[in-house]
Amino acid sequence: MTEEIRAQSYVGFDSITQQIEHKLLKRGFQFNVILVGQTGLGKSTLINTIFASHLMDSKGRFTADEPVRQTTEIQAVSHVIVENGVKLRLNIVDTPGFADQVNNEGCWDPIIKYIKDQHSAYLRKELTAMRDRYIQDTRIHCCLYFISPTGHSLRPIDVIVMKKLSEVVNVVPVIAKADSLTLEERENFKARIREELIYHNIRLYPFDTDEDEEEEIQLNESIREVVPFAVVGSENNVIIDGKSVRGRKTRWGVVNVEDPNHCETHLQDLIETTAQIHYEAFRSKQLLALKEGVNARPAANTAQQ
Amino acid sequence: MPITGRRRNKVKGVQFTIMVVGASGTGRTTFVNTLCESDVLSHKEIDSPETAHVEEGIKIKPANVELEEDGIRIALTVVDTPGFGDSIDNEFAFQEIMHYIERQYDDILAEQSRIKRNPRFKDNRVHALLYFIPPSGHALREMDIELMRRLSPCVNVIPVIGKADSVTPKELKAFKKRIMEDIDHYDIPIYNFPYDVEEDDEDTIQENMELRSLLPFAVVGSEEEVEIDGEPVRARIYPWGVVEVDNPHHSDFVRLRGAILGSHLGDLKTLTEDVLYETYRTEKLSRAVNADHRDSQLLPEDLASQSVRLKEEQLRREEEKHAFQLREIELRMQREINEKRQQLMAKEAALRNLETRMTAQDSQTSY
């Protein structure tokens, strides 16, 4: 334990925190998320709902002469959102064509490759770039995996892909279009999914690390209880009790996206938490894993440097 | 509308077979149970996680039930296809369904060709195939297009949107429109309640036009009942409202049921027996006659249904043919070379002969 010294007169270094904060605020936070799931599960709508802005267009087929995609494509869009002076640089990667074919063997390969490529690119830049320069970070921080609301269990492709993805990225499973399930069906479905995820040893975000404090462990626990998140997205507004909220209007009622009984918005908190608190821990872990991988192939890397 | 097949025993009822196809979770099982108002099919067994993800492939399971619709008794056979679309590679599942349908045709073909026919023979031909499209809200996927396209030539395909309560009315309208545009674009001959403007009467035309405009039928099924105004109603209960199965504003279930088990039951049977089956029969018999020549004249639908193994066999046969041809060329060349060599040797021998004779002559003259 080092002894704390109190200076005899004011030095002025207490403004360091403000300086760092100012720098961070100016630079903004970078958050990269990848969306994985079949067409028509509401991926684009969900992102537009979470960030309350039209950030992406659906990549589904909307006209008869649009051909059916034959492979999984990777398409990224970038946006900068500002809220109360805090800048969020958002990178959203969509994967149209995933699991849409008759034979879906290997449709996850382009996704895994993309994620790994971003890691390698960043590592290379970090090892070569000047220390104080800001590196453009395209590494994926979070993967939202969309589960179709069948109400039964996970499909073989869900199990395989989530397992492979969880090895390279933080996976957050989401039950899409949850408004097609009654509350009872939803709870049963979630329980089934949780069982299967545990059985297959699929590691999901958030996972506890040794450095986590009590508070963080509690937060993680509470999030884990709700996973997979049952979500409903909407970019349209409806009037409920005189208030204008985002929702879906049907002939038998109105689904309120902002009502926690209708849709679990913990997801928003989760994403924000990921971006701010756990980012550093994740980053160092991934870098470590990568460095170990890199050291195993010294010849290839030194040639690139 | 008169129902053909009345010559059968009235006590037993009219025989009718429908097949339901769709990925698990599209509402297939619930729909059938709702249609028959009883638990005809059992839901997917929620086993332990150890077996849940195992790819079992497709199982084709027929089940029988007695129904009554508008005073007419129907001996309904429902063929369920659990496991369809659940595997990573679903090519095999397509074949299985195709083969099942064709097997029923083969059975009756064999039966009809017998000298002594079995009076108790059960006709298991599928009269209607309900294909469940998942409610994505976009348009058809490759899976949907492929299935309907491959099966339409041999069975009446009626597209259905399952779990239609996951889309709003506005989304549903657009979704239906896009699906029909896709079906049109890909030339998929689904059963679309055909009518003849010249032959049929006004009412029939009206009815068929209406049913055609509802395609694909958006259904909601439920095995649970809830009380509304003191009456038990089949419905699904959400925090934001209640969806009533039999309410035509909420789902097309009632119209679909009325059509396939009532007004159009006869038409579906007739089309199956008189058109689809006859086409298959003609094809099969003529194929038996010209066995080899037919290969190059197979219909595109049949070509599409050839399994991967057949294609591999074809490739192998071609390879063998090429190898054989190559060997023949080699042999021919060898023979030519040998011939040439023999000619050369003969010439050399002749030359040597000449030489010896010449030297012999020389030695003689030098004497």
PDB file of N, CA, C and O in Angstrom, chain A residues 23-46:
ATOM      1  N   LYS A  23     -11.425  15.044 -24.107  1.00  0.00           N
ATOM      2  CA  LYS A  23     -10.835  14.399 -25.280  1.00  0.00           C
ATOM      3  C   LYS A  23     -11.730  13.270 -25.782  1.00  0.00           C
ATOM      4  O   LYS A  23     -11.986  13.126 -26.964  1.00  0.00           O
ATOM      5  N   LEU A  24     -12.195  12.455 -24.801  1.00  0.00           N
ATOM      6  CA  LEU A  24     -13.060  11.332 -25.161  1.00  0.00           C
ATOM      7  C   LEU A  24     -14.346  11.820 -25.810  1.00  0.00           C
ATOM      8  O   LEU A  24     -14.804  11.286 -26.800  1.00  0.00           O
ATOM      9  N   LEU A  25     -14.904  12.852 -25.221  1.00  0.00           N
ATOM     10  CA  LEU A  25     -16.157  13.384 -25.755  1.00  0.00           C
ATOM     11  C   LEU A  25     -15.952  13.910 -27.168  1.00  0.00           C
ATOM     12  O   LEU A  25     -16.777  13.723 -28.045  1.00  0.00           O
ATOM     13  N   LYS A  26     -14.814  14.562 -27.352  1.00  0.00           N
ATOM     14  CA  LYS A  26     -14.547  15.120 -28.671  1.00  0.00           C
ATOM     15  C   LYS A  26     -14.400  13.989 -29.685  1.00  0.00           C
ATOM     16  O   LYS A  26     -14.938  14.036 -30.776  1.00  0.00           O
ATOM     17  N   ARG A  27     -13.645  12.965 -29.248  1.00  0.00           N
ATOM     18  CA  ARG A  27     -13.401  11.853 -30.157  1.00  0.00           C
ATOM     19  C   ARG A  27     -14.674  11.050 -30.365  1.00  0.00           C
ATOM     20  O   ARG A  27     -14.947  10.566 -31.438  1.00  0.00           O
ATOM     21  N   GLY A  28     -15.418  10.899 -29.294  1.00  0.00           N
ATOM     22  CA  GLY A  28     -16.641  10.106 -29.392  1.00  0.00           C
ATOM     23  C   GLY A  28     -16.379   8.639 -29.138  1.00  0.00           C
ATOM     24  O   GLY A  28     -15.246   8.185 -29.113  1.00  0.00           O
ATOM     25  N   PHE A  29     -17.455   7.914 -28.914  1.00  0.00           N
ATOM     26  CA  PHE A  29     -17.336   6.478 -28.684  1.00  0.00           C
ATOM     27  C   PHE A  29     -17.600   5.741 -29.970  1.00  0.00           C
ATOM     28  O   PHE A  29     -18.479   6.102 -30.734  1.00  0.00           O
ATOM     29  N   GLN A  30     -16.827   4.686 -30.172  1.00  0.00           N
ATOM     30  CA  GLN A  30     -17.028   3.885 -31.373  1.00  0.00           C
ATOM     31  C   GLN A  30     -17.770   2.619 -30.979  1.00  0.00           C
ATOM     32  O   GLN A  30     -17.388   1.955 -30.014  1.00  0.00           O
ATOM     33  N   PHE A  31     -18.818   2.315 -31.692  1.00  0.00           N
ATOM     34  CA  PHE A  31     -19.532   1.073 -31.401  1.00  0.00           C
ATOM     35  C   PHE A  31     -19.887   0.370 -32.699  1.00  0.00           C
ATOM     36  O   PHE A  31     -20.576   0.927 -33.545  1.00  0.00           O
ATOM     37  N   ASN A  32     -19.374  -0.856 -32.845  1.00  0.00           N
ATOM     38  CA  ASN A  32     -19.632  -1.622 -34.067  1.00  0.00           C
ATOM     39  C   ASN A  32     -20.463  -2.846 -33.746  1.00  0.00           C
ATOM     40  O   ASN A  32     -20.090  -3.651 -32.909  1.00  0.00           O
ATOM     41  N   VAL A  33     -21.572  -2.966 -34.442  1.00  0.00           N
ATOM     42  CA  VAL A  33     -22.434  -4.119 -34.180  1.00  0.00           C
ATOM     43  C   VAL A  33     -22.746  -4.847 -35.481  1.00  0.00           C
ATOM     44  O   VAL A  33     -22.883  -4.225 -36.537  1.00  0.00           O
ATOM     45  N   ILE A  34     -22.808  -6.177 -35.409  1.00  0.00           N
ATOM     46  CA  ILE A  34     -23.141  -6.964 -36.603  1.00  0.00           C
ATOM     47  C   ILE A  34     -24.464  -7.679 -36.362  1.00  0.00           C
ATOM     48  O   ILE A  34     -24.728  -8.162 -35.260  1.00  0.00           O
ATOM     49  N   LEU A  35     -25.309  -7.688 -37.379  1.00  0.00           N
ATOM     50  CA  LEU A  35     -26.630  -8.295 -37.248  1.00  0.00           C
ATOM     51  C   LEU A  35     -26.674  -9.597 -38.033  1.00  0.00           C
ATOM     52  O   LEU A  35     -26.394  -9.614 -39.219  1.00  0.00           O
ATOM     53  N   VAL A  36     -26.999 -10.688 -37.367  1.00  0.00           N
ATOM     54  CA  VAL A  36     -27.035 -11.981 -38.044  1.00  0.00           C
ATOM     55  C   VAL A  36     -28.410 -12.616 -37.864  1.00  0.00           C
ATOM     56  O   VAL A  36     -28.907 -12.738 -36.752  1.00  0.00           O
ATOM     57  N   GLY A  37     -29.023 -13.009 -38.986  1.00  0.00           N
ATOM     58  CA  GLY A  37     -30.329 -13.638 -38.901  1.00  0.00           C
ATOM     59  C   GLY A  37     -30.963 -13.704 -40.274  1.00  0.00           C
ATOM     60  O   GLY A  37     -30.579 -12.953 -41.165  1.00  0.00           O
ATOM     61  N   GLN A  38     -31.932 -14.598 -40.420  1.00  0.00           N
ATOM     62  CA  GLN A  38     -32.624 -14.742 -41.711  1.00  0.00           C
ATOM     63  C   GLN A  38     -33.306 -13.451 -42.118  1.00  0.00           C
ATOM     64  O   GLN A  38     -33.600 -12.598 -41.279  1.00  0.00           O
ATOM     65  N   THR A  39     -33.582 -13.375 -43.434  1.00  0.00           N
ATOM     66  CA  THR A  39     -34.304 -12.194 -43.921  1.00  0.00           C
ATOM     67  C   THR A  39     -35.687 -12.165 -43.312  1.00  0.00           C
ATOM     68  O   THR A  39     -36.315 -13.199 -43.113  1.00  0.00           O
ATOM     69  N   GLY A  40     -36.164 -10.965 -43.068  1.00  0.00           N
ATOM     70  CA  GLY A  40     -37.542 -10.832 -42.628  1.00  0.00           C
ATOM     71  C   GLY A  40     -37.740 -10.973 -41.131  1.00  0.00           C
ATOM     72  O   GLY A  40     -38.867 -11.050 -40.666  1.00  0.00           O
ATOM     73  N   LEU A  41     -36.652 -11.008 -40.342  1.00  0.00           N
ATOM     74  CA  LEU A  41     -36.829 -11.121 -38.899  1.00  0.00           C
ATOM     75  C   LEU A  41     -36.842  -9.759 -38.207  1.00  0.00           C
ATOM     76  O   LEU A  41     -36.914  -9.684 -37.001  1.00  0.00           O
ATOM     77  N   GLY A  42     -36.754  -8.710 -38.989  1.00  0.00           N
ATOM     78  CA  GLY A  42     -36.866  -7.392 -38.368  1.00  0.00           C
ATOM     79  C   GLY A  42     -35.564  -6.799 -37.884  1.00  0.00           C
ATOM     80  O   GLY A  42     -35.555  -5.994 -36.958  1.00  0.00           O
ATOM     81  N   LYS A  43     -34.438  -7.175 -38.506  1.00  0.00           N
ATOM     82  CA  LYS A  43     -33.141  -6.686 -38.051  1.00  0.00           C
ATOM     83  C   LYS A  43     -33.017  -5.190 -38.240  1.00  0.00           C
ATOM     84  O   LYS A  43     -32.693  -4.447 -37.303  1.00  0.00           O
ATOM     85  N   SER A  44     -33.312  -4.749 -39.474  1.00  0.00           N
ATOM     86  CA  SER A  44     -33.162  -3.324 -39.769  1.00  0.00           C
ATOM     87  C   SER A  44     -34.131  -2.501 -38.930  1.00  0.00           C
ATOM     88  O   SER A  44     -33.769  -1.461 -38.384  1.00  0.00           O
ATOM     89  N   THR A  45     -35.364  -2.989 -38.831  1.00  0.00           N
ATOM     90  CA  THR A  45     -36.357  -2.247 -38.056  1.00  0.00           C
ATOM     91  C   THR A  45     -35.921  -2.125 -36.606  1.00  0.00           C
ATOM     92  O   THR A  45     -36.086  -1.082 -35.982  1.00  0.00           O
ATOM     93  N   LEU A  46     -35.317  -3.183 -36.058  1.00  0.00           N
ATOM     94  CA  LEU A  46     -34.913  -3.127 -34.659  1.00  0.00           C
ATOM     95  C   LEU A  46     -33.838  -2.072 -34.430  1.00  0.00           C
ATOM     96  O   LEU A  46     -33.897  -1.300 -33.472  1.00  0.00           O
TER      97      LEU A  46
END
